[in-house]
mmCIF file of C-alpha atoms and ligand atoms in Angstrom:
data_model
loop_
_atom_site.group_PDB
_atom_site.id
_atom_site.type_symbol
_atom_site.label_atom_id
_atom_site.label_comp_id
_atom_site.label_asym_id
_atom_site.label_seq_id
_atom_site.Cartn_x
_atom_site.Cartn_y
_atom_site.Cartn_z
ATOM 1 C CA MET A 1 96.542 -40.157 85.794
ATOM 2 C CA SER A 2 99.062 -37.523 86.753
ATOM 3 C CA THR A 3 99.527 -34.412 84.650
ATOM 4 C CA VAL A 4 102.724 -33.047 83.104
ATOM 5 C CA ASN A 5 103.884 -29.793 84.685
ATOM 6 C CA ILE A 6 106.530 -27.514 83.191
ATOM 7 C CA ALA A 7 107.724 -24.489 85.174
ATOM 8 C CA ILE A 8 109.269 -21.423 83.550
ATOM 9 C CA ASP A 9 110.536 -18.681 85.856
ATOM 10 C CA GLY A 10 112.535 -15.549 85.252
ATOM 11 C CA PRO A 11 112.596 -11.755 85.497
ATOM 12 C CA ALA A 12 110.219 -9.319 83.782
ATOM 13 C CA GLY A 13 110.767 -8.967 80.056
ATOM 14 C CA ALA A 14 112.866 -12.096 79.479
ATOM 15 C CA GLY A 15 110.289 -13.265 76.918
ATOM 16 C CA LYS A 16 108.695 -15.890 79.164
ATOM 17 C CA SER A 17 105.123 -15.437 77.975
ATOM 18 C CA THR A 18 105.844 -15.217 74.232
ATOM 19 C CA ILE A 19 108.174 -18.201 74.368
ATOM 20 C CA ALA A 20 105.936 -20.241 76.704
ATOM 21 C CA LYS A 21 103.014 -19.666 74.309
ATOM 22 C CA MET A 22 105.068 -20.961 71.374
ATOM 23 C CA VAL A 23 106.219 -23.986 73.354
ATOM 24 C CA SER A 24 102.748 -24.832 74.697
ATOM 25 C CA ALA A 25 101.266 -24.651 71.177
ATOM 26 C CA GLU A 26 103.943 -27.102 70.038
ATOM 27 C CA MET A 27 103.376 -29.456 73.004
ATOM 28 C CA GLY A 28 99.572 -29.142 73.144
ATOM 29 C CA TYR A 29 99.644 -28.004 76.792
ATOM 30 C CA ILE A 30 97.771 -25.176 78.479
ATOM 31 C CA TYR A 31 99.873 -22.065 79.027
ATOM 32 C CA VAL A 32 99.279 -20.442 82.420
ATOM 33 C CA ASP A 33 100.587 -16.900 82.918
ATOM 34 C CA THR A 34 100.668 -16.472 86.718
ATOM 35 C CA GLY A 35 101.851 -12.854 86.398
ATOM 36 C CA ALA A 36 98.412 -12.049 84.958
ATOM 37 C CA MET A 37 96.851 -13.456 88.132
ATOM 38 C CA TYR A 38 99.006 -11.136 90.291
ATOM 39 C CA ARG A 39 98.068 -8.265 88.002
ATOM 40 C CA ALA A 40 94.345 -9.063 88.413
ATOM 41 C CA VAL A 41 94.783 -8.967 92.207
ATOM 42 C CA ALA A 42 96.600 -5.620 91.876
ATOM 43 C CA LEU A 43 93.720 -4.269 89.773
ATOM 44 C CA TYR A 44 91.184 -5.479 92.338
ATOM 45 C CA ILE A 45 93.117 -3.818 95.173
ATOM 46 C CA THR A 46 93.535 -0.580 93.202
ATOM 47 C CA GLU A 47 89.914 -0.338 92.024
ATOM 48 C CA ASN A 48 88.532 -1.021 95.487
ATOM 49 C CA ASN A 49 91.073 1.063 97.432
ATOM 50 C CA ILE A 50 91.926 -1.853 99.692
ATOM 51 C CA ASP A 51 94.705 -1.267 102.218
ATOM 52 C CA ASP A 52 97.348 -3.913 102.960
ATOM 53 C CA ALA A 53 95.882 -4.752 106.371
ATOM 54 C CA SER A 54 92.474 -5.743 104.971
ATOM 55 C CA ILE A 55 93.702 -7.677 101.941
ATOM 56 C CA GLU A 56 93.404 -11.146 103.458
ATOM 57 C CA ASN A 57 89.711 -10.606 104.232
ATOM 58 C CA GLU A 58 88.889 -8.784 101.027
ATOM 59 C CA LEU A 59 90.524 -11.353 98.744
ATOM 60 C CA LYS A 60 87.771 -13.815 99.617
ATOM 61 C CA ASN A 61 85.465 -11.644 97.502
ATOM 62 C CA ALA A 62 87.908 -11.050 94.636
ATOM 63 C CA ASP A 63 86.725 -13.958 92.444
ATOM 64 C CA ILE A 64 89.688 -14.288 90.097
ATOM 65 C CA SER A 65 89.517 -17.058 87.523
ATOM 66 C CA LEU A 66 91.110 -18.071 84.249
ATOM 67 C CA LYS A 67 89.463 -19.220 81.098
ATOM 68 C CA PHE A 68 91.108 -20.572 77.980
ATOM 69 C CA VAL A 69 89.837 -19.477 74.583
ATOM 70 C CA ASP A 70 91.466 -21.384 71.698
ATOM 71 C CA GLY A 71 94.339 -22.240 74.032
ATOM 72 C CA SER A 72 94.867 -18.612 74.995
ATOM 73 C CA GLN A 73 94.428 -17.464 78.592
ATOM 74 C CA ARG A 74 91.889 -14.816 79.634
ATOM 75 C CA VAL A 75 91.796 -13.456 83.207
ATOM 76 C CA LEU A 76 88.443 -12.757 84.800
ATOM 77 C CA LEU A 77 87.832 -10.553 87.819
ATOM 78 C CA GLY A 78 84.313 -11.078 89.159
ATOM 79 C CA GLY A 79 83.399 -12.557 85.775
ATOM 80 C CA ARG A 80 84.677 -9.460 83.886
ATOM 81 C CA ASP A 81 87.457 -10.050 81.335
ATOM 82 C CA VAL A 82 90.332 -7.799 82.481
ATOM 83 C CA SER A 83 93.074 -9.335 80.283
ATOM 84 C CA GLU A 84 93.858 -6.015 78.579
ATOM 85 C CA LEU A 85 93.188 -3.669 81.524
ATOM 86 C CA ILE A 86 95.989 -5.290 83.570
ATOM 87 C CA ARG A 87 98.717 -4.453 81.022
ATOM 88 C CA THR A 88 99.490 -0.865 82.087
ATOM 89 C CA PRO A 89 102.789 0.289 83.662
ATOM 90 C CA GLU A 90 100.810 1.311 86.805
ATOM 91 C CA ILE A 91 99.430 -2.197 87.253
ATOM 92 C CA SER A 92 102.902 -3.701 86.521
ATOM 93 C CA MET A 93 104.345 -1.741 89.423
ATOM 94 C CA ALA A 94 101.317 -2.344 91.679
ATOM 95 C CA ALA A 95 101.509 -6.103 90.973
ATOM 96 C CA SER A 96 105.196 -6.179 91.816
ATOM 97 C CA ARG A 97 104.403 -4.476 95.144
ATOM 98 C CA THR A 98 101.276 -6.420 96.148
ATOM 99 C CA SER A 99 102.775 -9.763 95.086
ATOM 100 C CA ALA A 100 105.142 -9.438 98.055
ATOM 101 C CA LEU A 101 102.197 -9.768 100.468
ATOM 102 C CA PRO A 102 101.952 -13.322 101.894
ATOM 103 C CA ALA A 103 98.106 -13.240 101.858
ATOM 104 C CA VAL A 104 98.117 -12.519 98.125
ATOM 105 C CA ARG A 105 100.606 -15.319 97.429
ATOM 106 C CA ALA A 106 98.686 -17.844 99.558
ATOM 107 C CA TYR A 107 95.450 -17.050 97.718
ATOM 108 C CA LEU A 108 96.943 -17.504 94.230
ATOM 109 C CA PHE A 109 99.067 -20.518 95.249
ATOM 110 C CA GLU A 110 95.912 -22.611 95.774
ATOM 111 C CA LEU A 111 94.455 -21.556 92.436
ATOM 112 C CA GLN A 112 97.711 -22.339 90.596
ATOM 113 C CA LYS A 113 98.141 -25.759 92.259
ATOM 114 C CA LYS A 114 94.604 -26.736 91.272
ATOM 115 C CA ILE A 115 95.111 -25.805 87.605
ATOM 116 C CA ALA A 116 98.381 -27.789 87.477
ATOM 117 C CA ARG A 117 96.754 -30.814 89.135
ATOM 118 C CA GLU A 118 93.992 -30.903 86.556
ATOM 119 C CA ASN A 119 95.864 -30.018 83.330
ATOM 120 C CA ASN A 120 99.126 -30.538 81.454
ATOM 121 C CA VAL A 121 100.581 -27.069 81.890
ATOM 122 C CA ILE A 122 103.424 -24.763 81.064
ATOM 123 C CA MET A 123 103.205 -22.316 83.940
ATOM 124 C CA ASP A 124 105.307 -19.168 83.992
ATOM 125 C CA GLY A 125 106.074 -16.819 86.857
ATOM 126 C CA ARG A 126 108.722 -16.086 89.461
ATOM 127 C CA ASP A 127 108.323 -18.911 92.031
ATOM 128 C CA ILE A 128 106.801 -21.765 90.024
ATOM 129 C CA GLY A 129 109.833 -24.089 90.144
ATOM 130 C CA THR A 130 110.756 -23.131 93.712
ATOM 131 C CA VAL A 131 107.400 -22.901 95.523
ATOM 132 C CA VAL A 132 104.273 -23.634 93.480
ATOM 133 C CA LEU A 133 105.396 -26.756 91.590
ATOM 134 C CA PRO A 134 108.561 -27.976 93.349
ATOM 135 C CA ASN A 135 108.021 -31.399 91.719
ATOM 136 C CA ALA A 136 107.540 -30.054 88.181
ATOM 137 C CA ASP A 137 108.702 -32.466 85.459
ATOM 138 C CA VAL A 138 110.836 -29.748 83.841
ATOM 139 C CA LYS A 139 112.058 -26.430 85.251
ATOM 140 C CA ILE A 140 113.493 -23.634 83.146
ATOM 141 C CA PHE A 141 114.951 -20.349 84.359
ATOM 142 C CA LEU A 142 114.692 -17.897 81.490
ATOM 143 C CA THR A 143 116.660 -14.694 81.671
ATOM 144 C CA ALA A 144 118.390 -11.975 79.623
ATOM 145 C CA ALA A 145 120.478 -8.902 80.399
ATOM 146 C CA ALA A 146 118.374 -6.011 81.767
ATOM 147 C CA GLU A 147 119.509 -3.698 78.914
ATOM 148 C CA GLU A 148 118.408 -6.240 76.315
ATOM 149 C CA ARG A 149 115.028 -6.738 78.037
ATOM 150 C CA ALA A 150 114.512 -2.961 78.129
ATOM 151 C CA SER A 151 115.456 -2.568 74.487
ATOM 152 C CA ARG A 152 112.996 -5.324 73.425
ATOM 153 C CA ARG A 153 110.230 -3.632 75.390
ATOM 154 C CA TYR A 154 111.168 -0.266 73.897
ATOM 155 C CA LYS A 155 110.898 -1.675 70.357
ATOM 156 C CA GLU A 156 107.486 -3.168 71.191
ATOM 157 C CA LEU A 157 106.208 0.221 72.400
ATOM 158 C CA ALA A 158 108.046 2.497 69.966
ATOM 159 C CA GLU A 159 105.122 2.632 67.516
ATOM 160 C CA LYS A 160 102.636 3.832 70.134
ATOM 161 C CA PRO A 161 102.110 7.547 70.784
ATOM 162 C CA GLY A 162 103.463 8.822 74.089
ATOM 163 C CA HIS A 163 105.654 5.767 74.615
ATOM 164 C CA PRO A 164 108.135 5.900 77.498
ATOM 165 C CA ALA A 165 111.839 6.590 76.908
ATOM 166 C CA TYR A 166 114.307 3.682 76.903
ATOM 167 C CA GLU A 167 115.896 4.926 80.137
ATOM 168 C CA GLU A 168 112.526 4.921 81.882
ATOM 169 C CA ILE A 169 111.779 1.354 80.775
ATOM 170 C CA LEU A 170 115.218 0.206 81.930
ATOM 171 C CA LYS A 171 114.744 1.911 85.303
ATOM 172 C CA ASP A 172 111.341 0.169 85.763
ATOM 173 C CA ILE A 173 112.831 -3.215 84.857
ATOM 174 C CA ILE A 174 115.707 -2.810 87.301
ATOM 175 C CA GLN A 175 113.341 -1.707 90.059
ATOM 176 C CA ARG A 176 110.952 -4.622 89.458
ATOM 177 C CA ASP A 177 113.849 -7.122 89.367
ATOM 178 C CA TYR A 178 115.050 -5.781 92.691
ATOM 179 C CA GLN A 179 111.593 -5.954 94.308
ATOM 180 C CA ASP A 180 110.873 -9.430 92.929
ATOM 181 C CA MET A 181 114.262 -10.855 93.984
ATOM 182 C CA ASN A 182 114.450 -9.282 97.418
ATOM 183 C CA ARG A 183 111.018 -9.867 98.887
ATOM 184 C CA GLU A 184 110.731 -12.192 101.861
ATOM 185 C CA THR A 185 108.043 -14.558 100.543
ATOM 186 C CA ALA A 186 108.823 -16.657 97.462
ATOM 187 C CA PRO A 187 111.400 -14.314 95.879
ATOM 188 C CA LEU A 188 112.437 -14.699 92.252
ATOM 189 C CA LYS A 189 115.330 -17.133 92.098
ATOM 190 C CA GLN A 190 116.515 -20.058 90.042
ATOM 191 C CA ALA A 191 115.505 -23.464 91.468
ATOM 192 C CA GLU A 192 118.516 -25.717 92.050
ATOM 193 C CA ASP A 193 117.241 -28.218 89.494
ATOM 194 C CA ALA A 194 116.204 -25.637 86.866
ATOM 195 C CA VAL A 195 117.951 -25.378 83.497
ATOM 196 C CA LEU A 196 119.215 -21.838 82.825
ATOM 197 C CA VAL A 197 118.396 -20.384 79.386
ATOM 198 C CA ASP A 198 119.883 -16.938 78.713
ATOM 199 C CA THR A 199 118.149 -15.312 75.737
ATOM 200 C CA THR A 200 120.295 -12.146 75.528
ATOM 201 C CA GLU A 201 121.860 -13.314 72.262
ATOM 202 C CA LEU A 202 118.960 -15.494 71.030
ATOM 203 C CA THR A 203 115.965 -14.780 68.796
ATOM 204 C CA LEU A 204 112.499 -15.855 69.967
ATOM 205 C CA GLU A 205 112.620 -18.917 67.706
ATOM 206 C CA GLN A 206 116.057 -19.913 68.995
ATOM 207 C CA SER A 207 114.868 -19.474 72.591
ATOM 208 C CA ALA A 208 111.733 -21.581 72.012
ATOM 209 C CA ASP A 209 113.831 -24.280 70.279
ATOM 210 C CA ALA A 210 116.277 -24.363 73.189
ATOM 211 C CA ILE A 211 113.416 -24.883 75.640
ATOM 212 C CA ILE A 212 111.659 -27.516 73.542
ATOM 213 C CA LYS A 213 114.969 -29.393 73.396
ATOM 214 C CA VAL A 214 115.287 -29.337 77.207
ATOM 215 C CA ILE A 215 111.668 -30.512 77.599
ATOM 216 C CA LYS A 216 112.017 -33.350 75.084
ATOM 217 C CA GLU A 217 115.184 -34.560 76.799
ATOM 218 C CA LYS A 218 113.409 -34.704 80.163
ATOM 219 C CA ILE A 219 110.006 -36.114 79.230
HETATM 220 O O1 LIG B 301 105.198 -11.607 84.786
HETATM 221 P P1 LIG B 301 104.523 -10.252 85.051
HETATM 222 O O2 LIG B 301 105.416 -9.107 84.766
HETATM 223 O O3 LIG B 301 103.194 -10.137 84.382
HETATM 224 O O4 LIG B 301 104.244 -10.258 86.635
HETATM 225 C C1 LIG B 301 103.723 -9.142 87.323
HETATM 226 C C2 LIG B 301 104.263 -9.129 88.753
HETATM 227 O O5 LIG B 301 103.719 -10.236 89.481
HETATM 228 C C3 LIG B 301 105.781 -9.263 88.875
HETATM 229 O O6 LIG B 301 106.416 -8.027 89.100
HETATM 230 C C4 LIG B 301 105.999 -10.158 90.061
HETATM 231 C C5 LIG B 301 104.696 -10.819 90.324
HETATM 232 N N1 LIG B 301 104.721 -12.269 90.137
HETATM 233 C C6 LIG B 301 105.074 -13.030 91.211
HETATM 234 O O7 LIG B 301 105.448 -12.498 92.250
HETATM 235 N N2 LIG B 301 105.045 -14.386 91.128
HETATM 236 C C7 LIG B 301 104.677 -14.992 89.993
HETATM 237 N N3 LIG B 301 104.624 -16.329 89.949
HETATM 238 C C8 LIG B 301 104.323 -14.219 88.860
HETATM 239 C C9 LIG B 301 104.364 -12.843 88.959
#
């Protein structure tokens, strides 16, 4: 029996993970956050001081895996749950940089394909509809204006002590967009057959509803 695969791609901060979680709960599918896998690789490289030239060899020992607890994804690095550790601005930037390396992409590509072969998934990332699951049943490209993405992130962080300024968040978002869209291997771009959903003017609920509507029309 073949599995149902839904691809959601888009830039950092467009709301992919929050919205994909809502949609997967509604559909009863597993939600796979591929960005977390790139972040786990970045953490591995950072913790072990691995240089770019040795990555291909060293990745064989990385042992990155996912586990799902009550439908929610946890990322394991050598069996250690690093789901929270990978959410720092340093690891965001490191993941954006190391995800451009073909050896890193090849390693995670295999892992992602296997999960999608074995499960009904909503998989989010940058190259899911274009490279990882080119035959996905539904492809969505989720985006929003950079200023809106920065202001959402700012509101999320505003309560925490020592939070970054809005301008700094916006600068990081613009830099990550540029790196993700302009790398040679599997850059961020909309697949030709993906449906574009722009959430600049939408609430989370409206965005999730728009996506569920697209999915129900296609499946
Ligand atoms: O979605 P995120 O911000 O957690 O992703 C972290 C970085 O990983 C992002 O800057 C680009 C990279 N990434 C990627 O290249 N391909 C994916 N499918 C997912 C993430």
